[in-house]
Amino acid sequence: MTPTHPRYYASIAQQPMLSTRRILVVALIIGAILTTVAFRGLTLQVLDASVAEERGRNQSMFTQDIVMPRGLITDRNGTVLAVSNLAYTARINPFYEKNDPQKRYVTDTLTLSAAVARGIGQPQETVKANMDRILTSWTKETSATVSTIIAADISIQQLNVLTTQLVTVKRCCISIEEGWKRTYPQGTLAAGVLGYVNREPSGLSGVEDFYNNILRATPGQIVQRGPELLTIEQSSPGSDVTLTLDANLQRFIEQRLAKALKDYDANGGSIIVMDTRTGAILGMASLPNYDPNTALNQVTNAASARKLRNPAISDVYDPGSTMKVVTWAAAIDSGKVTTRTVFNDTGVYRTDGIPIYNSSNGRYGNVTLLEVFQHSINTVTAQVARELMGPTLFYEYARRFGYGNATGIDLGGEEKGILNSPESPRWSPIVLTTNSYGQGVSMTPIQVICAINAVANDGAYVQPHVVDHYTLPNGDVKDISTIRRYQSVSPQAARETRAALAEATRTATPEVLFKGYSVAGKTGTAEQRPNGIPMARPIHTYAGFFPASNPRITILVKLDYPRPAYAKDTALPVFKDVAERTAQIFNIPPDLVK
């Protein structure tokens, strides 16, 4: 019978996982005891008989660890994204015989390596070189630091072949250890969210890292003292974690992002889909991506580890004109302006003699907030921030919207961005004016979407999260109850800003609309790096929500260095496709019914 992970195959067969969990815990413990007996027999089979006999006479106590599986990670519908399957490790035992340094158990690595190579399907030269390295470097003094592993992650099929080969070798000294291998059945899907593990296994990034203490198993031990006394220390598998992600939506946004990178010759990008009201992340994709099944093999130094980061939470950039939504919501909330306040745009605004201009040097005359959003006017936005709000008030609101602070998303590796407020030695009045329209202030994509989401959510800022709940081995379900929520602006200020943004979207960028739904969104263009150096090609963002009259879904699309000049030609079409598919998957009611 082939050993398998019972919970994994139960879910594949769409059997109820929770109802079988209590039985499985008991079965796994009993199975571990039985496996210990089988394991012990297997080890003695492949050891030299005379050595085993001598060791058996001298051994009065036998100890065996019980290693239980790490918890499952599934999407919101039960699709398995991470699972631990049985795997085996082969070790060579380079012990000295009777403390004589001239006599080792292993004397013929040529014959032994041939048997092992046939069993695990690796080149004999590779196996022999590994054996020789171990035997050369292993001494009693270095035994604690020299690994004796000659093959890891051996499947049950390979194990059957390997043991058959080993029994033909007279003096082999190979022991087999049973363990669990972490695998990701969906390949690269949601890799940045899931993260990956080391061989221990412990999480190194993503959910695997953040929820490591919940996912990891509690090890146990069987201790045999003499022929009759048997002690079993309790063990248990890890808890199962259920994400807020939808695997179908996740697959779609990854494919749509890949198409966008190809169509627009972009270097990379991110898409985030969020439940407006709860902050639950329904989809989070970034490219380039990686396969968590092989991620550990790719990590050789800090630079290679950085390639396995999640850019949606770790890469900072200037959000561009998406920041105008926050600036105007803050100005309305503070009573400095209304949606009907009229400003005269001359096409230029000066701060300490330094001029700033609108895109394409536009000049729009008398304007209100609606025209500011329609034409993405820099000058009037800067005037409002500097002359009407001032630095103290502006940066107070910026922090309320999460600028300069990590969102607290439940993923390892989040950066907090850069906000040079008046307390910073790098700050000057021109920094305030450019910050107001999203230049010189650096944020991660998750920070940008959370700020926009607060306007969509009647001014309520909600902490983003990717885990919905986890299930203990005994079947008890624990909800994630630490989600932060607070008002960044009043509901009225948020609604007024939202209405102006929706009307500007309808009139200025109607191509983003899809049948039955109103949309409110804003383009953003980052023209310089966080260090202030101009970029040859900009970063494009489109962030928005739908239905605009009663927001349910908030979406951000970010494309790194695409060739077309404007975000409305690159990020906006991607937003529309993602919004339309999200509405279908989650059955979002339309708000424009004729």
Coordinates of C-alpha atoms in Angstrom, one line a residue:
M1 CA 0.0 0.0 0.0
T2 CA 1.4 3.4 -1.0
P3 CA 1.6 5.9 2.0
T4 CA -0.2 9.1 1.3
H5 CA -1.3 12.2 3.1
P6 CA -4.9 11.3 4.0
R7 CA -6.2 14.8 4.3
Y8 CA -4.9 15.8 0.9
Y9 CA -6.5 13.0 -0.9
A10 CA -9.7 13.4 1.0
S11 CA -9.9 17.0 -0.3
I12 CA -9.1 16.0 -3.8
A13 CA -12.0 13.5 -3.7
Q14 CA -14.2 16.3 -2.3
Q15 CA -14.8 14.4 0.9
P16 CA -15.5 16.4 4.1
M17 CA -12.2 17.2 5.7
L18 CA -13.4 18.4 9.1
S19 CA -15.5 15.4 9.8
T20 CA -12.6 13.0 9.4
R21 CA -10.0 15.1 11.2
R22 CA -10.4 13.6 14.7
I23 CA -10.1 10.1 13.2
L24 CA -7.1 11.1 11.2
V25 CA -5.2 12.4 14.2
V26 CA -5.6 9.0 16.0
A27 CA -4.8 7.1 12.8
L28 CA -1.7 9.1 12.1
I29 CA -0.3 8.5 15.7
I30 CA -1.1 4.7 15.4
G31 CA 0.4 4.7 11.9
A32 CA 3.6 6.4 13.2
I33 CA 4.0 3.6 15.8
L34 CA 3.5 1.0 13.1
T35 CA 5.8 2.9 10.8
T36 CA 8.4 2.9 13.5
V37 CA 8.4 -0.9 13.6
A38 CA 8.6 -1.1 9.9
F39 CA 11.3 1.6 9.8
R40 CA 13.3 -0.2 12.4
G41 CA 13.1 -3.4 10.4
L42 CA 14.0 -1.6 7.2
T43 CA 17.1 0.0 8.8
L44 CA 18.3 -3.4 10.1
Q45 CA 17.7 -5.0 6.7
V46 CA 20.1 -2.6 5.0
L47 CA 22.8 -2.6 7.7
D48 CA 25.5 -5.2 7.7
A49 CA 24.2 -8.1 9.7
S50 CA 27.2 -8.4 12.0
V51 CA 27.2 -4.7 12.8
A52 CA 23.5 -4.8 13.5
E53 CA 23.9 -7.8 15.8
E54 CA 26.6 -6.0 17.8
R55 CA 24.7 -2.8 18.1
G56 CA 21.6 -4.7 19.1
R57 CA 23.4 -6.5 22.0
N58 CA 24.6 -3.1 23.4
Q59 CA 21.4 -1.2 23.0
S60 CA 19.0 -1.3 26.0
M61 CA 16.9 1.7 24.9
F62 CA 15.5 2.6 21.5
T63 CA 14.1 6.0 20.7
Q64 CA 12.2 7.0 17.6
D65 CA 10.8 10.5 16.8
I66 CA 7.2 10.7 15.5
V67 CA 7.1 13.3 12.8
M68 CA 3.7 14.5 11.8
P69 CA 2.7 16.5 8.7
R70 CA 2.6 20.3 8.4
G71 CA -0.9 21.7 8.0
L72 CA -2.7 22.2 4.7
I73 CA -3.1 25.5 3.0
T74 CA -6.2 25.8 0.9
D75 CA -8.1 28.6 -0.9
R76 CA -11.5 29.8 0.3
N77 CA -13.2 26.9 -1.5
G78 CA -11.0 24.1 -0.3
T79 CA -8.6 23.9 -3.3
V80 CA -5.3 22.5 -1.9
L81 CA -2.4 24.9 -2.4
A82 CA 0.2 23.4 0.0
V83 CA 0.4 19.9 1.4
S84 CA 2.9 17.6 3.1
N85 CA 3.4 14.2 1.5
L86 CA 5.4 11.2 2.8
A87 CA 9.0 11.3 1.7
Y88 CA 12.1 9.5 2.7
T89 CA 15.8 10.4 3.4
A90 CA 18.7 8.1 2.9
R91 CA 21.8 8.5 5.1
I92 CA 25.2 6.9 5.0
N93 CA 26.6 5.8 8.4
P94 CA 30.3 6.6 8.5
F95 CA 30.9 5.2 11.9
Y96 CA 34.3 3.8 12.9
E97 CA 34.5 0.2 13.8
K98 CA 35.5 -0.3 17.4
N99 CA 37.0 3.3 17.4
D100 CA 39.6 2.3 14.9
P101 CA 40.1 5.2 12.5
Q102 CA 41.4 2.8 9.9
K103 CA 38.2 0.7 9.8
R104 CA 35.0 2.2 8.5
Y105 CA 31.8 0.3 7.9
V106 CA 31.8 1.6 4.3
T107 CA 34.8 0.5 2.4
D108 CA 33.5 0.2 -1.2
T109 CA 31.7 3.3 -2.3
L110 CA 31.8 2.2 -6.0
T111 CA 29.5 -0.8 -5.4
L112 CA 27.4 1.0 -2.9
S113 CA 26.9 4.1 -5.0
A114 CA 25.8 2.0 -8.0
A115 CA 23.1 0.4 -5.9
V116 CA 21.9 3.7 -4.5
A117 CA 22.0 5.4 -7.9
R118 CA 19.8 2.7 -9.4
G119 CA 17.4 3.1 -6.6
I120 CA 16.9 6.9 -6.7
G121 CA 17.5 7.4 -10.4
Q122 CA 20.5 9.7 -10.1
P123 CA 23.9 9.4 -11.9
Q124 CA 26.3 7.1 -10.1
E125 CA 29.1 9.7 -10.3
T126 CA 27.0 12.2 -8.4
V127 CA 26.1 9.7 -5.7
K128 CA 29.6 8.4 -5.3
A129 CA 31.1 11.9 -5.1
N130 CA 28.7 12.7 -2.3
M131 CA 29.5 9.6 -0.4
D132 CA 33.2 10.1 -0.7
R133 CA 32.9 13.7 0.4
I134 CA 31.0 12.6 3.5
L135 CA 33.4 9.8 4.4
T136 CA 36.4 12.1 3.9
S137 CA 35.1 15.0 6.0
W138 CA 33.3 13.0 8.8
T139 CA 35.2 12.4 12.0
K140 CA 34.0 12.1 15.6
E141 CA 34.9 15.8 16.1
T142 CA 32.9 17.0 13.0
S143 CA 30.0 14.6 13.3
A144 CA 27.7 17.3 14.6
T145 CA 28.2 19.6 11.5
V146 CA 28.7 17.2 8.6
S147 CA 25.5 16.1 6.9
T148 CA 25.3 12.4 6.1
I149 CA 22.4 12.7 3.7
I150 CA 23.0 11.0 0.4
A151 CA 19.5 11.4 -1.0
A152 CA 16.4 13.3 0.1
D153 CA 12.8 13.5 -0.9
I154 CA 12.7 9.9 -2.0
S155 CA 9.3 8.7 -3.1
I156 CA 7.7 5.4 -1.9
Q157 CA 8.2 4.1 -5.5
Q158 CA 11.9 5.0 -5.4
L159 CA 12.2 3.6 -1.8
N160 CA 10.9 0.2 -3.0
V161 CA 13.6 0.0 -5.7
L162 CA 16.3 1.4 -3.4
T163 CA 15.7 -1.2 -0.7
T164 CA 15.8 -4.0 -3.3
Q165 CA 19.1 -2.7 -4.5
L166 CA 20.6 -2.3 -1.0
V167 CA 19.9 -5.9 0.2
T168 CA 22.1 -7.1 -2.6
V169 CA 25.1 -5.1 -1.1
K170 CA 26.9 -7.0 1.6
R171 CA 28.2 -4.0 3.6
C172 CA 26.1 -0.9 2.9
C173 CA 25.3 1.0 6.1
I174 CA 22.5 3.0 4.7
S175 CA 19.6 4.0 6.9
I176 CA 16.2 5.3 5.8
E177 CA 14.3 8.0 7.6
E178 CA 10.7 8.7 7.1
G179 CA 9.5 12.3 6.9
W180 CA 7.3 14.8 5.0
K181 CA 8.0 16.8 1.9
R182 CA 6.2 20.1 1.4
T183 CA 4.6 20.3 -2.0
Y184 CA 2.5 22.8 -3.8
P185 CA 0.1 21.0 -6.2
Q186 CA -0.8 24.1 -8.1
G187 CA 2.8 25.0 -9.0
T188 CA 3.4 28.7 -9.3
L189 CA -0.2 29.7 -8.4
A190 CA -0.2 32.3 -5.6
A191 CA 3.5 31.6 -4.9
G192 CA 4.1 35.1 -3.5
V193 CA 1.2 34.6 -1.0
L194 CA 2.1 31.1 0.0
G195 CA 5.8 31.5 0.3
Y196 CA 8.0 28.4 0.8
V197 CA 9.7 26.3 3.5
N198 CA 13.1 25.0 4.3
R199 CA 13.9 21.3 5.0
E200 CA 13.0 21.5 8.6
P201 CA 10.3 22.5 7.5
S202 CA 9.9 26.1 8.7
G203 CA 8.3 28.9 6.6
L204 CA 10.6 31.3 5.0
S205 CA 8.2 33.8 3.4
G206 CA 4.5 34.4 2.8
V207 CA 1.8 32.5 4.7
E208 CA 4.2 29.7 5.4
D209 CA 6.3 32.2 7.4
F210 CA 3.7 34.3 9.0
Y211 CA 1.6 31.4 10.2
N212 CA 4.5 29.0 10.8
N213 CA 3.6 28.3 14.4
I214 CA 0.1 27.4 13.4
L215 CA 1.0 25.3 10.4
R216 CA 3.9 23.4 11.9
A217 CA 3.3 20.0 13.5
T218 CA 4.0 19.1 17.2
P219 CA 6.6 16.3 17.2
G220 CA 6.3 13.3 19.4
Q221 CA 8.5 10.4 20.4
I222 CA 8.4 6.7 21.1
V223 CA 10.8 5.4 23.7
Q224 CA 11.4 1.7 24.2
R225 CA 13.1 0.8 27.5
G226 CA 13.6 -2.9 27.7
P227 CA 11.3 -5.5 26.2
E228 CA 8.1 -4.3 27.8
L229 CA 8.2 -0.6 28.8
L230 CA 6.9 1.6 25.9
T231 CA 6.5 5.4 26.3
I232 CA 4.7 7.5 23.7
E233 CA 5.0 11.3 23.8
Q234 CA 2.0 13.0 22.3
S235 CA 2.3 14.4 18.8
S236 CA -0.1 16.2 16.4
P237 CA -0.2 17.4 12.9
G238 CA -0.2 21.1 12.1
S239 CA -3.4 23.1 11.8
D240 CA -4.9 23.7 8.4
V241 CA -5.0 27.2 7.1
T242 CA -7.8 28.5 4.8
L243 CA -7.0 31.6 2.7
T244 CA -9.3 34.4 1.6
L245 CA -8.0 33.8 -2.0
D246 CA -10.1 32.3 -4.7
A247 CA -8.0 30.0 -6.8
N248 CA -10.0 30.6 -9.9
L249 CA -9.7 34.3 -9.7
Q250 CA -6.0 34.0 -8.7
R251 CA -5.4 31.9 -11.9
F252 CA -7.2 34.5 -14.0
I253 CA -5.3 37.5 -12.7
E254 CA -2.0 35.8 -13.1
Q255 CA -2.8 34.9 -16.7
R256 CA -4.1 38.4 -17.4
L257 CA -1.0 40.0 -15.8
A258 CA 1.3 37.8 -17.9
K259 CA -0.6 38.9 -21.1
A260 CA -0.3 42.6 -20.1
L261 CA 3.5 42.3 -19.6
K262 CA 3.8 40.7 -23.0
D263 CA 1.4 43.2 -24.8
Y264 CA 3.0 46.3 -23.3
D265 CA 6.6 45.1 -23.0
A266 CA 6.6 45.6 -19.2
N267 CA 9.3 44.3 -16.9
G268 CA 6.9 43.2 -14.2
G269 CA 3.7 44.1 -12.4
S270 CA 1.2 43.3 -9.7
I271 CA -2.6 42.9 -9.4
I272 CA -4.4 42.9 -6.1
V273 CA -8.2 42.3 -5.6
M274 CA -9.7 43.1 -2.2
D275 CA -13.1 42.8 -0.6
T276 CA -13.9 46.5 0.0
R277 CA -15.7 46.0 3.3
T278 CA -13.6 43.4 5.0
G279 CA -10.1 43.9 3.6
A280 CA -9.9 40.2 2.6
I281 CA -7.5 39.7 -0.3
L282 CA -9.4 37.7 -3.0
G283 CA -6.4 37.6 -5.4
M284 CA -2.8 38.8 -5.3
A285 CA -0.5 38.3 -8.2
S286 CA 3.0 39.5 -9.1
L287 CA 5.3 38.7 -12.0
P288 CA 8.0 37.6 -12.4
N289 CA 7.0 34.6 -10.3
Y290 CA 8.6 31.4 -8.9
D291 CA 7.7 27.8 -8.1
P292 CA 7.6 27.2 -4.4
N293 CA 8.3 23.5 -5.0
T294 CA 11.9 24.4 -6.1
A295 CA 12.3 27.8 -4.4
L296 CA 14.7 26.6 -1.7
N297 CA 17.1 25.3 -4.3
Q298 CA 17.3 28.8 -5.8
V299 CA 18.4 30.5 -2.6
T300 CA 22.2 30.8 -2.5
N301 CA 22.6 34.3 -1.1
A302 CA 20.7 37.5 -0.2
A303 CA 20.4 38.6 -3.8
S304 CA 18.8 35.3 -4.9
A305 CA 16.5 35.3 -1.9
R306 CA 15.3 38.8 -2.8
K307 CA 14.1 37.4 -6.2
L308 CA 11.6 35.2 -4.2
R309 CA 10.0 38.2 -2.5
N310 CA 6.4 39.3 -3.0
P311 CA 6.5 42.7 -4.9
A312 CA 2.9 43.5 -4.0
I313 CA 3.9 44.0 -0.4
S314 CA 7.7 44.6 -0.6
D315 CA 8.5 46.8 -3.6
V316 CA 8.0 50.6 -3.0
Y317 CA 7.3 53.1 -5.8
D318 CA 5.7 56.6 -6.2
P319 CA 2.0 56.0 -6.6
G320 CA 1.5 59.0 -8.8
S321 CA -1.9 60.6 -9.3
T322 CA -3.7 57.9 -7.3
M323 CA -2.6 60.0 -4.4
K324 CA -4.9 62.8 -5.5
V325 CA -7.9 60.8 -4.3
V326 CA -6.4 60.8 -0.7
T327 CA -5.4 64.5 -0.8
W328 CA -8.9 65.6 -1.8
A329 CA -10.7 63.3 0.6
A330 CA -8.5 64.8 3.4
A331 CA -9.2 68.4 2.3
I332 CA -12.9 67.8 2.2
D333 CA -12.9 66.0 5.6
S334 CA -10.9 68.9 7.2
G335 CA -13.4 71.4 5.9
K336 CA -10.8 73.2 3.7
V337 CA -12.7 72.7 0.5
T338 CA -15.9 71.2 -0.8
T339 CA -16.6 69.5 -4.1
R340 CA -18.0 72.8 -5.4
T341 CA -15.0 75.0 -4.5
V342 CA -13.7 76.7 -7.6
F343 CA -9.9 77.1 -8.3
N344 CA -8.2 78.9 -11.2
D345 CA -5.7 76.7 -12.9
T346 CA -3.1 78.7 -14.8
G347 CA -1.1 75.6 -15.7
V348 CA 1.7 76.3 -13.3
Y349 CA 2.2 76.4 -9.5
R350 CA 5.3 77.6 -7.8
T351 CA 6.8 76.6 -4.4
D352 CA 9.7 78.7 -3.3
G353 CA 10.3 79.6 -6.9
I354 CA 10.2 76.0 -8.1
P355 CA 7.5 75.5 -10.8
I356 CA 5.3 72.4 -11.2
Y357 CA 3.1 71.7 -14.2
N358 CA 0.2 69.6 -15.3
S359 CA 0.7 66.6 -17.6
S360 CA 1.2 67.7 -21.2
N361 CA 1.4 71.3 -19.8
G362 CA -2.4 71.5 -19.6
R363 CA -4.1 74.7 -18.5
Y364 CA -7.8 74.4 -17.5
G365 CA -8.9 77.7 -16.0
N366 CA -11.7 77.6 -13.4
V367 CA -12.1 74.0 -12.1
T368 CA -13.8 72.1 -9.3
L369 CA -12.9 68.7 -7.9
L370 CA -14.6 67.0 -10.8
E371 CA -12.3 68.7 -13.3
V372 CA -9.3 68.0 -11.2
F373 CA -10.1 64.2 -11.3
Q374 CA -11.1 64.4 -15.0
H375 CA -7.8 66.0 -16.1
S376 CA -5.6 64.8 -13.2
I377 CA -4.6 68.3 -12.4
N378 CA -1.3 68.6 -10.4
T379 CA -1.3 72.4 -9.8
V380 CA -4.6 72.8 -8.0
T381 CA -4.0 69.7 -5.9
A382 CA -0.6 71.1 -4.8
Q383 CA -2.2 74.4 -4.0
V384 CA -4.8 72.8 -1.8
A385 CA -2.2 70.7 0.1
R386 CA 0.2 73.6 0.6
E387 CA -2.0 76.7 1.0
L388 CA -5.2 75.3 2.5
M389 CA -4.0 72.3 4.5
G390 CA -0.4 72.9 5.3
P391 CA 2.2 70.3 6.3
T392 CA 0.9 69.3 9.7
L393 CA -2.6 68.6 8.6
F394 CA -1.6 67.0 5.3
Y395 CA 0.8 64.5 6.8
E396 CA -1.6 63.7 9.7
Y397 CA -4.1 62.6 7.0
A398 CA -1.5 60.8 5.0
R399 CA -0.7 58.6 8.0
R400 CA -4.4 58.0 8.6
F401 CA -4.5 56.5 5.1
G402 CA -1.5 54.3 5.9
Y403 CA 1.3 56.2 4.3
G404 CA 4.7 55.5 6.0
N405 CA 3.3 52.6 8.0
A406 CA 3.1 48.9 7.1
T407 CA -0.5 47.7 6.6
G408 CA 0.0 44.8 8.9
I409 CA -1.0 42.2 6.2
D410 CA -0.5 38.7 7.4
L411 CA 2.4 38.0 5.1
G412 CA 6.2 38.0 5.9
G413 CA 8.3 40.6 4.2
E414 CA 6.1 43.7 4.1
E415 CA 7.8 47.1 3.7
K416 CA 6.4 50.2 5.2
G417 CA 7.2 52.7 2.4
I418 CA 8.8 56.1 2.6
L419 CA 7.1 59.3 3.8
N420 CA 9.4 62.3 4.3
S421 CA 7.3 64.5 6.6
P422 CA 8.5 67.8 8.1
E423 CA 10.4 66.0 10.9
S424 CA 12.7 64.4 8.2
P425 CA 15.9 66.3 7.4
R426 CA 15.1 65.6 3.7
W427 CA 11.8 67.5 3.8
S428 CA 11.2 70.9 2.3
P429 CA 8.0 72.7 1.1
I430 CA 8.5 71.4 -2.4
V431 CA 8.2 67.9 -1.0
L432 CA 4.8 68.7 0.3
T433 CA 3.6 70.0 -3.0
T434 CA 4.8 67.0 -5.0
N435 CA 3.7 64.5 -2.3
S436 CA 0.1 65.8 -2.8
Y437 CA -0.1 64.3 -6.2
G438 CA 2.0 61.2 -5.5
Q439 CA 5.6 62.0 -6.4
G440 CA 8.4 61.7 -3.8
V441 CA 6.3 59.5 -1.5
S442 CA 6.9 55.8 -1.9
M443 CA 4.4 53.1 -1.2
T444 CA 3.9 49.4 -1.8
P445 CA 1.0 48.3 -4.0
I446 CA -0.8 46.9 -0.9
Q447 CA -0.5 50.4 0.8
V448 CA -1.9 52.1 -2.3
I449 CA -4.9 49.8 -2.6
C450 CA -5.6 50.1 1.1
A451 CA -5.7 53.9 0.9
I452 CA -8.0 53.9 -2.1
N453 CA -10.1 51.2 -0.3
A454 CA -10.7 53.6 2.6
V455 CA -12.4 56.1 0.3
A456 CA -14.5 53.3 -1.2
N457 CA -15.4 52.0 2.3
D458 CA -17.0 55.2 3.6
G459 CA -13.7 56.4 5.1
A460 CA -13.0 53.2 7.0
Y461 CA -9.5 51.9 6.7
V462 CA -9.4 48.1 7.1
Q463 CA -6.3 45.9 7.6
P464 CA -5.7 43.6 4.6
H465 CA -5.5 39.9 5.3
V466 CA -5.0 36.7 3.3
V467 CA -6.1 34.1 5.9
D468 CA -9.8 33.6 6.8
H469 CA -9.4 31.0 9.5
Y470 CA -7.5 27.9 10.6
T471 CA -8.6 24.5 11.7
L472 CA -7.0 22.8 14.7
P473 CA -6.3 19.0 14.5
N474 CA -9.3 18.4 16.7
G475 CA -11.6 20.1 14.2
D476 CA -12.1 23.4 16.1
V477 CA -12.2 26.4 13.7
K478 CA -10.4 29.6 14.8
D479 CA -11.2 32.8 13.0
I480 CA -8.7 35.6 12.4
S481 CA -9.9 38.2 14.9
T482 CA -7.1 40.8 14.9
I483 CA -8.2 42.8 11.9
R484 CA -7.7 46.6 12.5
R485 CA -10.3 49.0 11.4
Y486 CA -10.5 52.8 11.9
Q487 CA -11.9 55.9 10.3
S488 CA -9.4 57.8 8.1
V489 CA -12.0 60.4 7.1
S490 CA -15.7 60.8 7.8
P491 CA -18.2 58.7 5.8
Q492 CA -19.6 61.9 4.3
A493 CA -16.2 63.1 3.0
A494 CA -15.5 59.7 1.6
R495 CA -18.9 59.6 -0.2
E496 CA -18.4 63.1 -1.7
T497 CA -15.0 62.2 -3.0
R498 CA -16.2 58.9 -4.3
A499 CA -19.1 60.5 -6.2
A500 CA -16.8 63.0 -7.9
L501 CA -14.4 60.2 -8.8
A502 CA -17.1 58.1 -10.2
E503 CA -18.4 60.9 -12.4
A504 CA -14.9 61.7 -13.6
T505 CA -14.4 58.1 -14.5
R506 CA -17.7 57.9 -16.4
T507 CA -16.9 61.0 -18.4
A508 CA -13.1 61.0 -18.8
T509 CA -12.3 57.2 -19.0
P510 CA -15.6 55.5 -20.0
E511 CA -13.6 52.6 -21.6
V512 CA -13.1 51.2 -18.1
L513 CA -16.8 50.7 -17.6
F514 CA -18.4 47.3 -18.1
K515 CA -22.0 46.3 -18.5
G516 CA -24.3 46.9 -15.5
Y517 CA -21.6 48.5 -13.2
S518 CA -20.4 51.9 -12.3
V519 CA -16.7 52.3 -11.6
A520 CA -14.6 54.8 -9.8
G521 CA -10.9 54.8 -10.4
K522 CA -7.8 56.8 -10.8
T523 CA -4.7 56.4 -13.0
G524 CA -1.2 57.0 -11.6
T525 CA 2.2 57.5 -13.2
A526 CA 5.4 57.2 -11.3
E527 CA 8.2 59.0 -13.2
Q528 CA 11.0 58.7 -10.7
R529 CA 12.5 56.1 -8.4
P530 CA 12.3 56.3 -4.6
N531 CA 15.8 57.8 -4.6
G532 CA 14.6 60.6 -6.9
I533 CA 16.4 59.5 -10.1
P534 CA 14.1 59.9 -13.1
M535 CA 13.1 56.7 -14.9
A536 CA 13.4 56.1 -18.7
R537 CA 10.0 54.6 -18.7
P538 CA 7.3 55.2 -16.0
I539 CA 5.4 52.8 -13.7
H540 CA 1.7 52.8 -14.4
T541 CA -1.1 52.2 -11.8
Y542 CA -4.8 52.0 -12.0
A543 CA -6.7 51.7 -8.7
G544 CA -10.4 51.8 -8.3
F545 CA -13.6 50.1 -7.1
F546 CA -17.0 48.9 -8.2
P547 CA -19.9 49.3 -8.0
A548 CA -19.2 53.0 -7.4
S549 CA -22.6 53.5 -5.8
N550 CA -22.1 50.7 -3.3
P551 CA -18.5 49.5 -3.5
R552 CA -17.9 45.8 -3.0
I553 CA -14.5 45.2 -4.8
T554 CA -11.4 47.3 -4.8
I555 CA -8.7 46.5 -7.4
L556 CA -5.1 47.7 -8.1
V557 CA -3.2 47.1 -11.3
K558 CA 0.5 48.1 -11.4
L559 CA 2.7 47.7 -14.5
D560 CA 6.5 48.3 -14.4
Y561 CA 8.0 50.3 -17.3
P562 CA 5.4 49.5 -20.0
R563 CA 6.0 51.1 -23.4
P564 CA 2.8 53.1 -23.9
A565 CA 3.0 56.5 -22.2
Y566 CA -0.2 56.6 -20.3
A567 CA -1.7 54.3 -17.7
K568 CA -5.2 54.6 -19.3
D569 CA -3.7 52.7 -22.2
T570 CA -2.1 49.9 -20.2
A571 CA -3.3 49.4 -16.6
L572 CA -6.8 50.5 -17.2
P573 CA -7.8 47.7 -19.7
V574 CA -6.4 45.1 -17.3
F575 CA -8.4 46.6 -14.4
K576 CA -11.6 46.3 -16.5
D577 CA -11.0 42.6 -17.4
V578 CA -10.2 41.8 -13.8
A579 CA -13.2 43.7 -12.5
E580 CA -15.5 41.9 -14.9
R581 CA -14.2 38.5 -14.0
T582 CA -14.4 39.2 -10.3
A583 CA -18.0 40.3 -10.6
Q584 CA -18.8 37.0 -12.3
I585 CA -17.0 34.8 -9.8
F586 CA -18.4 36.5 -6.7
N587 CA -21.9 37.3 -8.1
I588 CA -21.6 41.0 -7.4
P589 CA -25.0 42.6 -8.1
P590 CA -24.9 45.3 -10.8
D591 CA -26.0 48.9 -9.9
L592 CA -26.9 50.2 -13.3
V593 CA -30.1 48.2 -14.1
K594 CA -32.2 49.7 -16.9

